[in-house]
Coordinates of C-alpha atoms in Angstrom, one line a residue:
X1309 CA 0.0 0.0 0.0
X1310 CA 1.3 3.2 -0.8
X1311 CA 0.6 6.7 0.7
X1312 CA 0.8 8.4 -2.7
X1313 CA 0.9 7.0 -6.7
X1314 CA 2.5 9.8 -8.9
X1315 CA 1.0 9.0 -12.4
X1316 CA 4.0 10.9 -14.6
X1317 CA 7.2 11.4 -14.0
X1318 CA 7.9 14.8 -16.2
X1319 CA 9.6 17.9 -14.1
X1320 CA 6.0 18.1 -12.5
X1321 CA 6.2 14.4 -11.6
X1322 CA 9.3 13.5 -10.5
X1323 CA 9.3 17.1 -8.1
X1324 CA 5.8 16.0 -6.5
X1325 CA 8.3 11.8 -5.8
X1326 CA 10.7 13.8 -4.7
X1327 CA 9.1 16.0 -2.0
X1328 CA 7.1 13.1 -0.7
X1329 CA 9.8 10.8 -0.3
X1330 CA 12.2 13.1 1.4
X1331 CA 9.1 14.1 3.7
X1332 CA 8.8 10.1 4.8
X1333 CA 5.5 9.0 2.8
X1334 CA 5.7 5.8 0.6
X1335 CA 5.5 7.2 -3.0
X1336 CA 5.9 5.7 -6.3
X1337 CA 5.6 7.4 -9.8
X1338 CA 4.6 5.6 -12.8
X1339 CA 6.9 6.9 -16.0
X1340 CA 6.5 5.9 -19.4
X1341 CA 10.3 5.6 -20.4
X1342 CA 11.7 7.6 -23.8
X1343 CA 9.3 10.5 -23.9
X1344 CA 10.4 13.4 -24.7
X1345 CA 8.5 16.6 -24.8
X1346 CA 9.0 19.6 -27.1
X1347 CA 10.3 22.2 -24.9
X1348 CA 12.5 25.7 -25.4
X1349 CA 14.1 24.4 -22.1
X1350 CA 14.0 27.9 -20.9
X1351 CA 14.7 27.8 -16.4
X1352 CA 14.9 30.9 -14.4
X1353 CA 17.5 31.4 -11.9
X1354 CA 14.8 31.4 -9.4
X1355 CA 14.1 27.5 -10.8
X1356 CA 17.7 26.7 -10.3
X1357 CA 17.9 27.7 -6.5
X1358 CA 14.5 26.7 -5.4
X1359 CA 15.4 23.0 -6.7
X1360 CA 18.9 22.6 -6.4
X1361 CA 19.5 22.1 -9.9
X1362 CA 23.4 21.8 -10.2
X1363 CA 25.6 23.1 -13.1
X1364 CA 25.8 20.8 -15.2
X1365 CA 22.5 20.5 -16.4
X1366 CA 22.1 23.9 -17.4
X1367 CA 23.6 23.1 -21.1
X1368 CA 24.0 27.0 -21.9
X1369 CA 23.3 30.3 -20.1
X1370 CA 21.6 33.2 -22.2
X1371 CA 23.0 36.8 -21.7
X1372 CA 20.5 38.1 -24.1
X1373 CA 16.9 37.8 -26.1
X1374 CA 15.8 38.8 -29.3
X1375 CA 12.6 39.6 -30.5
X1376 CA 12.0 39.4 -34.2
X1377 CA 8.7 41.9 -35.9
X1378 CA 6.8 40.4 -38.7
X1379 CA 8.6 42.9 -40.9
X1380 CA 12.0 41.4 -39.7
X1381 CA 12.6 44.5 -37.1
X1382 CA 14.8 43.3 -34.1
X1383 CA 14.9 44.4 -30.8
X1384 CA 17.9 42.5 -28.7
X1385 CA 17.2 42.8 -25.2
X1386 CA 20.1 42.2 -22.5
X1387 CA 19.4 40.3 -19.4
X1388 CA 20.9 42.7 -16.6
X1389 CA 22.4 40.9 -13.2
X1390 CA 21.5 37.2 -14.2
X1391 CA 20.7 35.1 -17.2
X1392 CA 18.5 32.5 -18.8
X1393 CA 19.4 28.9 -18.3
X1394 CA 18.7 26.5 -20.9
X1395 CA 18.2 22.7 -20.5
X1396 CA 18.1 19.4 -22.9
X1397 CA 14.7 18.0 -21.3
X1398 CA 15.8 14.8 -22.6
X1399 CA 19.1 14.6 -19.8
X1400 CA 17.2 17.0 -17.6
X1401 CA 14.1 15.3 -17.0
X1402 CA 16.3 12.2 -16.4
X1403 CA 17.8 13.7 -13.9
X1404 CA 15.0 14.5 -11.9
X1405 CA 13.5 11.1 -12.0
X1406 CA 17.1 9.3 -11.0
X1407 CA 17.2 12.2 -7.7
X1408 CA 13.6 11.0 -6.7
X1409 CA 14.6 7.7 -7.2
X1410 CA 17.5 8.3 -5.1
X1411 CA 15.2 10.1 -2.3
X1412 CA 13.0 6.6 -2.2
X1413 CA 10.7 6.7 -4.6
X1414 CA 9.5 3.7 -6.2
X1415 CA 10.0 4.3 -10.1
X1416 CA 7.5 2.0 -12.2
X1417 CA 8.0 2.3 -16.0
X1418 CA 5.1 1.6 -17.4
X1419 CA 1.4 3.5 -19.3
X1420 CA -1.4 4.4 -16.8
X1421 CA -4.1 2.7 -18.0
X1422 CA -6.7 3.9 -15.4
X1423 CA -7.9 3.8 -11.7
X1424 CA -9.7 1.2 -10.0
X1425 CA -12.1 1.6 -6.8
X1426 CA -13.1 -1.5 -5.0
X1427 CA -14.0 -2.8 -1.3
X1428 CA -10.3 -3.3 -0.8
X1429 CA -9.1 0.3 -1.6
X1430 CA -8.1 2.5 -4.4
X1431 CA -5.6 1.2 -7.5
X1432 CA -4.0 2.3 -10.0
X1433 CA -3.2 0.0 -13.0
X1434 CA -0.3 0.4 -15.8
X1435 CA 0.8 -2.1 -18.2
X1436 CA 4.2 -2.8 -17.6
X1437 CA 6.8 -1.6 -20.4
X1438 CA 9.2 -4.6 -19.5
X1439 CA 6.3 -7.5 -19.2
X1440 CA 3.4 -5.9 -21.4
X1441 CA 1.3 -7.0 -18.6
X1442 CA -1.4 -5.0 -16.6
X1443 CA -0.5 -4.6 -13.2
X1444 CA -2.1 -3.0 -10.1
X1445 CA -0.9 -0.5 -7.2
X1446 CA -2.8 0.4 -4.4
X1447 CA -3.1 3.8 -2.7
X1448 CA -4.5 6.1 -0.8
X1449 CA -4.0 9.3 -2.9
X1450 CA -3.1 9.8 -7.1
X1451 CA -1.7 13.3 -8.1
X1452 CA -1.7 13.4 -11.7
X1453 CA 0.7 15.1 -13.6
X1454 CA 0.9 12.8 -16.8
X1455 CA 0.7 16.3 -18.9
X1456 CA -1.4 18.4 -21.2
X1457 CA -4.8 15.9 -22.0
X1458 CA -4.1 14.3 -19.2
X1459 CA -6.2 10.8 -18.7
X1460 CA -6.2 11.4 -14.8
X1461 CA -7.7 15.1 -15.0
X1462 CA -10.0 13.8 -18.3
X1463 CA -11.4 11.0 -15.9
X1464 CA -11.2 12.0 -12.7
X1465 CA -11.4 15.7 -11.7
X1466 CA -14.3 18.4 -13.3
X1467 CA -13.2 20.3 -16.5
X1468 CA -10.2 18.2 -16.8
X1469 CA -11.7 17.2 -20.4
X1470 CA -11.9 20.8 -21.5
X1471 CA -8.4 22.6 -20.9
X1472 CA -7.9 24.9 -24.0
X1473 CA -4.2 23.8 -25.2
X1474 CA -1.6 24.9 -27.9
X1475 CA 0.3 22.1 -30.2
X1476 CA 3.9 22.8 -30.1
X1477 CA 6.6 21.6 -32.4
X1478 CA 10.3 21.5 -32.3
X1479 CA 13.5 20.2 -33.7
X1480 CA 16.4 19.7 -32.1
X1481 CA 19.4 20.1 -34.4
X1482 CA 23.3 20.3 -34.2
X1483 CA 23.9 24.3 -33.5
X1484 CA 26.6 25.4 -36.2
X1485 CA 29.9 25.3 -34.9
X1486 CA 30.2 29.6 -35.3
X1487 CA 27.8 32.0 -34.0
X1488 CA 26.4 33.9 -37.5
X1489 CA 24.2 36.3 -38.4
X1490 CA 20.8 34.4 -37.6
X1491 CA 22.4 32.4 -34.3
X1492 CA 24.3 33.2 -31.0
X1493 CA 24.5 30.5 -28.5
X1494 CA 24.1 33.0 -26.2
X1495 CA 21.3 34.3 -27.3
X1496 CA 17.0 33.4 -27.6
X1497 CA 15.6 34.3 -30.8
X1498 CA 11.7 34.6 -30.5
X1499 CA 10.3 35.7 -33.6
X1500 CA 6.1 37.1 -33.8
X1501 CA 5.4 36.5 -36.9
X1502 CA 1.9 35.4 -38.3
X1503 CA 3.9 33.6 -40.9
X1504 CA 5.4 31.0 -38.8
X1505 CA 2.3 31.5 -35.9
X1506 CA -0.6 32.5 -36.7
X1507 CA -1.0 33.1 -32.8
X1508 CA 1.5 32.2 -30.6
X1509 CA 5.5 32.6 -31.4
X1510 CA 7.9 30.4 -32.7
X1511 CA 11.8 30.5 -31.5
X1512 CA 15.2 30.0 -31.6
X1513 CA 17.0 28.6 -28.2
X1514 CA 20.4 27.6 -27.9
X1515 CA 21.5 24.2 -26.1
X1516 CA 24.8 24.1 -26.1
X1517 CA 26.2 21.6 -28.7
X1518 CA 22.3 21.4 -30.0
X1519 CA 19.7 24.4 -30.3
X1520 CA 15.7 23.6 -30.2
X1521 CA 13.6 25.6 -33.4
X1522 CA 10.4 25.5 -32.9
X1523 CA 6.5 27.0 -32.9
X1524 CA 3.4 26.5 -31.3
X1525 CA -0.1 27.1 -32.6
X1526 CA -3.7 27.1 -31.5
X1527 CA -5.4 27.5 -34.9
X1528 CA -6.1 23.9 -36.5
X1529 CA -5.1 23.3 -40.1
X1530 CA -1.6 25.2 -40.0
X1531 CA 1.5 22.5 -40.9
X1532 CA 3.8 22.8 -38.0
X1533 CA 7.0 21.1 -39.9
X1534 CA 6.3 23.5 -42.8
X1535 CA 6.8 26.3 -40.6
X1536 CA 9.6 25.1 -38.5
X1537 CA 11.6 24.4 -41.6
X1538 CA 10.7 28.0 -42.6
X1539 CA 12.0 29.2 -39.5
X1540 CA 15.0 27.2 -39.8
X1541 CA 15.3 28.9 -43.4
X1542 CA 14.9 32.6 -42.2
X1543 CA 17.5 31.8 -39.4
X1544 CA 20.1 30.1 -41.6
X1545 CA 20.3 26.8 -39.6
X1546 CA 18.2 25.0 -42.5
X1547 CA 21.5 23.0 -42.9
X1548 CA 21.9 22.2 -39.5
X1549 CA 21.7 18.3 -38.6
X1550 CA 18.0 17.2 -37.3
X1551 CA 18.8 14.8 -34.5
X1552 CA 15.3 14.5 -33.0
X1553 CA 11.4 16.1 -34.0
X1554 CA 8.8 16.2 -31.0
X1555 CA 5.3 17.7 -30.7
X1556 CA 2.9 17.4 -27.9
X1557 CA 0.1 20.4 -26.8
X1558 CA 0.7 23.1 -23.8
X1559 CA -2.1 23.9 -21.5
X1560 CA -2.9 27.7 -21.9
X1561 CA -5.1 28.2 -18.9
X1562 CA -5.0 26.6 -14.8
X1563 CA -8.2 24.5 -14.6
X1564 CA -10.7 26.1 -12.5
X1565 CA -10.4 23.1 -10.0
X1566 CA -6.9 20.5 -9.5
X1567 CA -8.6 17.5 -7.0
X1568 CA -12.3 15.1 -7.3
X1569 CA -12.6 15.9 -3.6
X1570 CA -11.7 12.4 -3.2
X1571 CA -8.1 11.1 -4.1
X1572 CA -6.7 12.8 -7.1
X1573 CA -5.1 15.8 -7.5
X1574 CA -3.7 17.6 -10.4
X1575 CA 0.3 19.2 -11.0
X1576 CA 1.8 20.7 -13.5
X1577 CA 0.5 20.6 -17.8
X1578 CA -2.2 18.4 -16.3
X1579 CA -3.5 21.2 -14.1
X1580 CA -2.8 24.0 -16.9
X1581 CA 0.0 25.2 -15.5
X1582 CA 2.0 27.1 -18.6
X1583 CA 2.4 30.5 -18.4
X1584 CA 0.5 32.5 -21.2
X1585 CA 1.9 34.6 -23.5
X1586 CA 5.5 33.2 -22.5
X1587 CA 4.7 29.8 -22.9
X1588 CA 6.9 29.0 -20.3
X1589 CA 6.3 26.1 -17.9
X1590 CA 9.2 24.1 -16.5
X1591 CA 9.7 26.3 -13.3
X1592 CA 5.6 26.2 -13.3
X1593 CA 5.5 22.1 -13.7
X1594 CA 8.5 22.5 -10.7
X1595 CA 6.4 24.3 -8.2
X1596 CA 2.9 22.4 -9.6
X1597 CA 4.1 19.2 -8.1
X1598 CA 5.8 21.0 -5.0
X1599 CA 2.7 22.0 -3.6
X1600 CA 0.3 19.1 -5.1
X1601 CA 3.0 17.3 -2.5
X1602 CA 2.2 19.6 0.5
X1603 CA -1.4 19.0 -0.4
X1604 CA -1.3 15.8 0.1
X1605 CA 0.6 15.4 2.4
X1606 CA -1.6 17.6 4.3
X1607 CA -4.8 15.3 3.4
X1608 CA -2.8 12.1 4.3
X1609 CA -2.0 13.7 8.0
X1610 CA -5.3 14.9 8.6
X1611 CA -7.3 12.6 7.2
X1612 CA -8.9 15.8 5.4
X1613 CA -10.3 15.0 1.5
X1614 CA -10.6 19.0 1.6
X1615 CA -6.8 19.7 1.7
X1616 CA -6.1 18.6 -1.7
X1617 CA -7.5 22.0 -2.7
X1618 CA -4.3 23.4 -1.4
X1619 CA -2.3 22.9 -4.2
X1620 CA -4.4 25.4 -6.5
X1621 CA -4.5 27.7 -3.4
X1622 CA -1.0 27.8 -2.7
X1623 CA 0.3 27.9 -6.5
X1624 CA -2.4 30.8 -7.4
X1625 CA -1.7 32.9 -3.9
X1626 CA 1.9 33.3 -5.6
X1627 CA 1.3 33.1 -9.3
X1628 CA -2.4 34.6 -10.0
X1629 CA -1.3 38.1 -10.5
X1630 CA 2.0 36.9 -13.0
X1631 CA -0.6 34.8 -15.3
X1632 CA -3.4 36.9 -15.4
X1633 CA -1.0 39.8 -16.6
X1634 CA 0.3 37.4 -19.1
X1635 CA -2.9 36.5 -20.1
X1636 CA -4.1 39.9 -21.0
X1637 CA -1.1 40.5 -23.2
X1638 CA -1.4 37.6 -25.1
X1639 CA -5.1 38.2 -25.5
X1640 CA -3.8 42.1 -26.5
X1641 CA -1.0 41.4 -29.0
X1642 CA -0.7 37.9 -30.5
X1643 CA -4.4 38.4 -32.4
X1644 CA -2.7 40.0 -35.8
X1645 CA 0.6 40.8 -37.2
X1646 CA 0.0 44.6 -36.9
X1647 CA -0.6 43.9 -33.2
X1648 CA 2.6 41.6 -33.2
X1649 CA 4.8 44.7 -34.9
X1650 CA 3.4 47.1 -31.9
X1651 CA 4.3 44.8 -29.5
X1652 CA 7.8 44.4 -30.6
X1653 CA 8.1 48.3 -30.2
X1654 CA 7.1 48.3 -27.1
X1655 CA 9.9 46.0 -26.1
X1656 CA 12.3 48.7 -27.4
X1657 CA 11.3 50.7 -23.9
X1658 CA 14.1 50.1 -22.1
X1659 CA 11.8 50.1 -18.8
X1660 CA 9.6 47.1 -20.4
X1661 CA 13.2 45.3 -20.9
X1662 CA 14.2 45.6 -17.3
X1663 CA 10.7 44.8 -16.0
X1664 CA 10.4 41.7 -17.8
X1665 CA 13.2 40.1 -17.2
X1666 CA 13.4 41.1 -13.5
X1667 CA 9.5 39.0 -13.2
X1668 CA 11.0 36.5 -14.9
X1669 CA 14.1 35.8 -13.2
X1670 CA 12.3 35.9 -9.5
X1671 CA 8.7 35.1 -10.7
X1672 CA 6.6 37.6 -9.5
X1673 CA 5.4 41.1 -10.6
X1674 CA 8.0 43.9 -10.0
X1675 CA 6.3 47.0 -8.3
X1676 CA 9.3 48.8 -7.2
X1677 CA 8.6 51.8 -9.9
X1678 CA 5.3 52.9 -10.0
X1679 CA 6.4 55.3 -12.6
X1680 CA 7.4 53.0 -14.9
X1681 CA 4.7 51.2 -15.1
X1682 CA 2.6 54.3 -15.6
X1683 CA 5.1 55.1 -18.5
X1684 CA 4.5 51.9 -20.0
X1685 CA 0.5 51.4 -19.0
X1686 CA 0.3 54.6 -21.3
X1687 CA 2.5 53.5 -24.1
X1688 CA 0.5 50.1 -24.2
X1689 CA -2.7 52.1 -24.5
X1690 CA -1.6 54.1 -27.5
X1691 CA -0.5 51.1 -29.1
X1692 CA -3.4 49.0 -28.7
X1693 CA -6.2 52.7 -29.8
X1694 CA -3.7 52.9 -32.5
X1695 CA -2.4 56.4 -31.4
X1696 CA 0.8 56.4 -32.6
X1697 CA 2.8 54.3 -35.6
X1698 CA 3.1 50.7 -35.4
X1699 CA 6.8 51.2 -35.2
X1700 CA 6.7 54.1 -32.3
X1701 CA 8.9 52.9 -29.8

């Protein structure tokens, strides 16, 4: 019998294994082995010193970003007093699963096939990868965190069915040996351009010896390869060497409720945990299963089904504000190219620069200059009434 059955074991996953096996509980997580998902691999420094992430996984360290106008204009941002890291999910994610591992966690490799209530308790069955056979685990608590369409939230918690997504696509290729003029290793590309997304982004990240080139999309019909290689094209790395292609769908929006009041609760893409506009979601997934781990560890002490409504508590009480800004910009500026091209001027304010990147790198809403953000709340609104040029900066 286990105190807690992880069904995933993505950053999300393996976090939620590793908290609850440190903490003492019986845990195991249920992994399906060689799964990669398409990711920029962008972490915040913040990320890095919350979990303990050593050196060696960050595969490069970004100095500065670039954002790339429909009409080709550029706007190269630098990233004052810290950086970007960058990870290969394929060795990262690894990693986290060996540490939780290492903390005590039972690691099951295997597909969760569904969950099971009978007289004798709660189970969760998986077909073993290494038998083919169906197997059982009992339990008294599942968090889910098996990703974007999850099965857990689709069967088991309300509006898990229904979480608006976006399908991402990306190809890791061998990063030229040179930096040239469309690629710095030290340097993100993101380029708004209805061309390559129709309403999202596509981008440029280095990894070290590799680099990820990719785009995501909401609108159905568009042919994600078609506009990846047109990326790769327009950036000069068409010649580069493809070593792996991945697409899977992001969450855009936190489901309105992460537990069935029961036994399950929700962490990471399988809760909607991405941030909009940025797309971001590693240090999200991170602190996702962090605190579906205090939540149930909280319901396992007290015997409470109620404190499994923690988790959304204590991930909005931090994060509410940062999404719901991101939200409305997205909402504001990826709708058209002309809106795209505005955007890009505003990030030629060098007050938008330092705000940004100061939220990003410590995750929460800077407030320190109220007259900045009065500078820039008037800029946006000229922008979006379409008081001044599309290129006014």
């Amino acid at each position: 019998m286990y105190d807690v059955i992880v069904v995933g074991g993505g950053p999300s996953g393996a976090t939620a294994a590793e908290d609850l096996a440190r903490s003492g509980h019986k845990v195991a997580f249920i992994d399906r082995a060689g799964k990669i998902k398409p990711c920029g691999g962008a972490v915040p420094p913040r990320l890095i010193r919350d979990f303990h992430i050593p050196d060696e996984q960050i595969v490069a360290r970004i100095s500065t970003a670039r954002m790339i106008s429909p009409t080709g204009r550029r706007v190269d941002i630098p990233i004052e007093n810290g950086y970007v890291g960058m990870v290969d999910r394929e060795h990262f994610d690894e990693f986290l699963r060996v540490r939780a591992e290492g903390a005590g966690a039972d690691r099951i490799t295997g597909t969760y096939t569904g969950i099971e209530r009978n007289d004798s308790g709660t189970h969760v069955n998986y077909r073993c990868k290494a038998s083919g056979e169906t197997k059982s685990l009992s339990t008294r608590l599942i968090i889910g965190a098996d990703g974007a369409r999850s099965n857990v939230g689709r069967h088991e918690v309300p509006g898990g069915d229904k979480i608006p997504y976006v399908i991402a696509y990306h190809e890791i290729i061998e990063a030229p040996a040179e930096a040239g003029p469309g690629y710095d290793p030290a340097r993100c590309d993101v380029i708004y351009d209805g061309a390559i997304s129709p309403d999202f982004y596509g981008w440029v990240f280095p990894h070290g010896a590799q680099a990820s080139v990719g785009m995501g999309t909401e609108v159905p019909g568009v042919d994600l390869k078609q506009a990846t290689a047109a990326l790769r094209v327009a950036s000069g790395l068409e010649h580069c060497r493809t070593i792996r292609r991945e697409g899977a769908p992001i969450p855009l929006k936190p489901l309105d409720k992460w537990d069935n009041g029961h036994d399950v609760v929700l962490a990471g893409d399988a809760a909607g945990v991405v941030a909009p506009s940025s797309g971001e979601g590693i240090y999200y997934a991170m602190v996702g299963g962090r605190v579906a781990a205090t939540a149930a560890a909280a319901c396992l002490t007290s015997g409470r089904a109620s404190d499994l409504q923690l988790a959304r508590k204590l991930f909005m009480r931090e994060h509410k504000g940062v999404f719901r800004v991101l939200g409305a910009m997205q909402r504001a500026y990826y709708r058209s190219d002309e809106r795209r091209e505005r955007f890009v001027s505003l990030c030629h304010d060098v007050d938008v620069q330092r705000l940004t990147f100061e939220a990003y790198m410590n995750k929460a809403l800077v407030k320190a200059r109220p007259l900045a953000h009065l500078k820039i709340g008037i800029k946006n609104l000229a922008h979006l009434t379409g008081l001044v040029a599309v290129t006014r900066t």
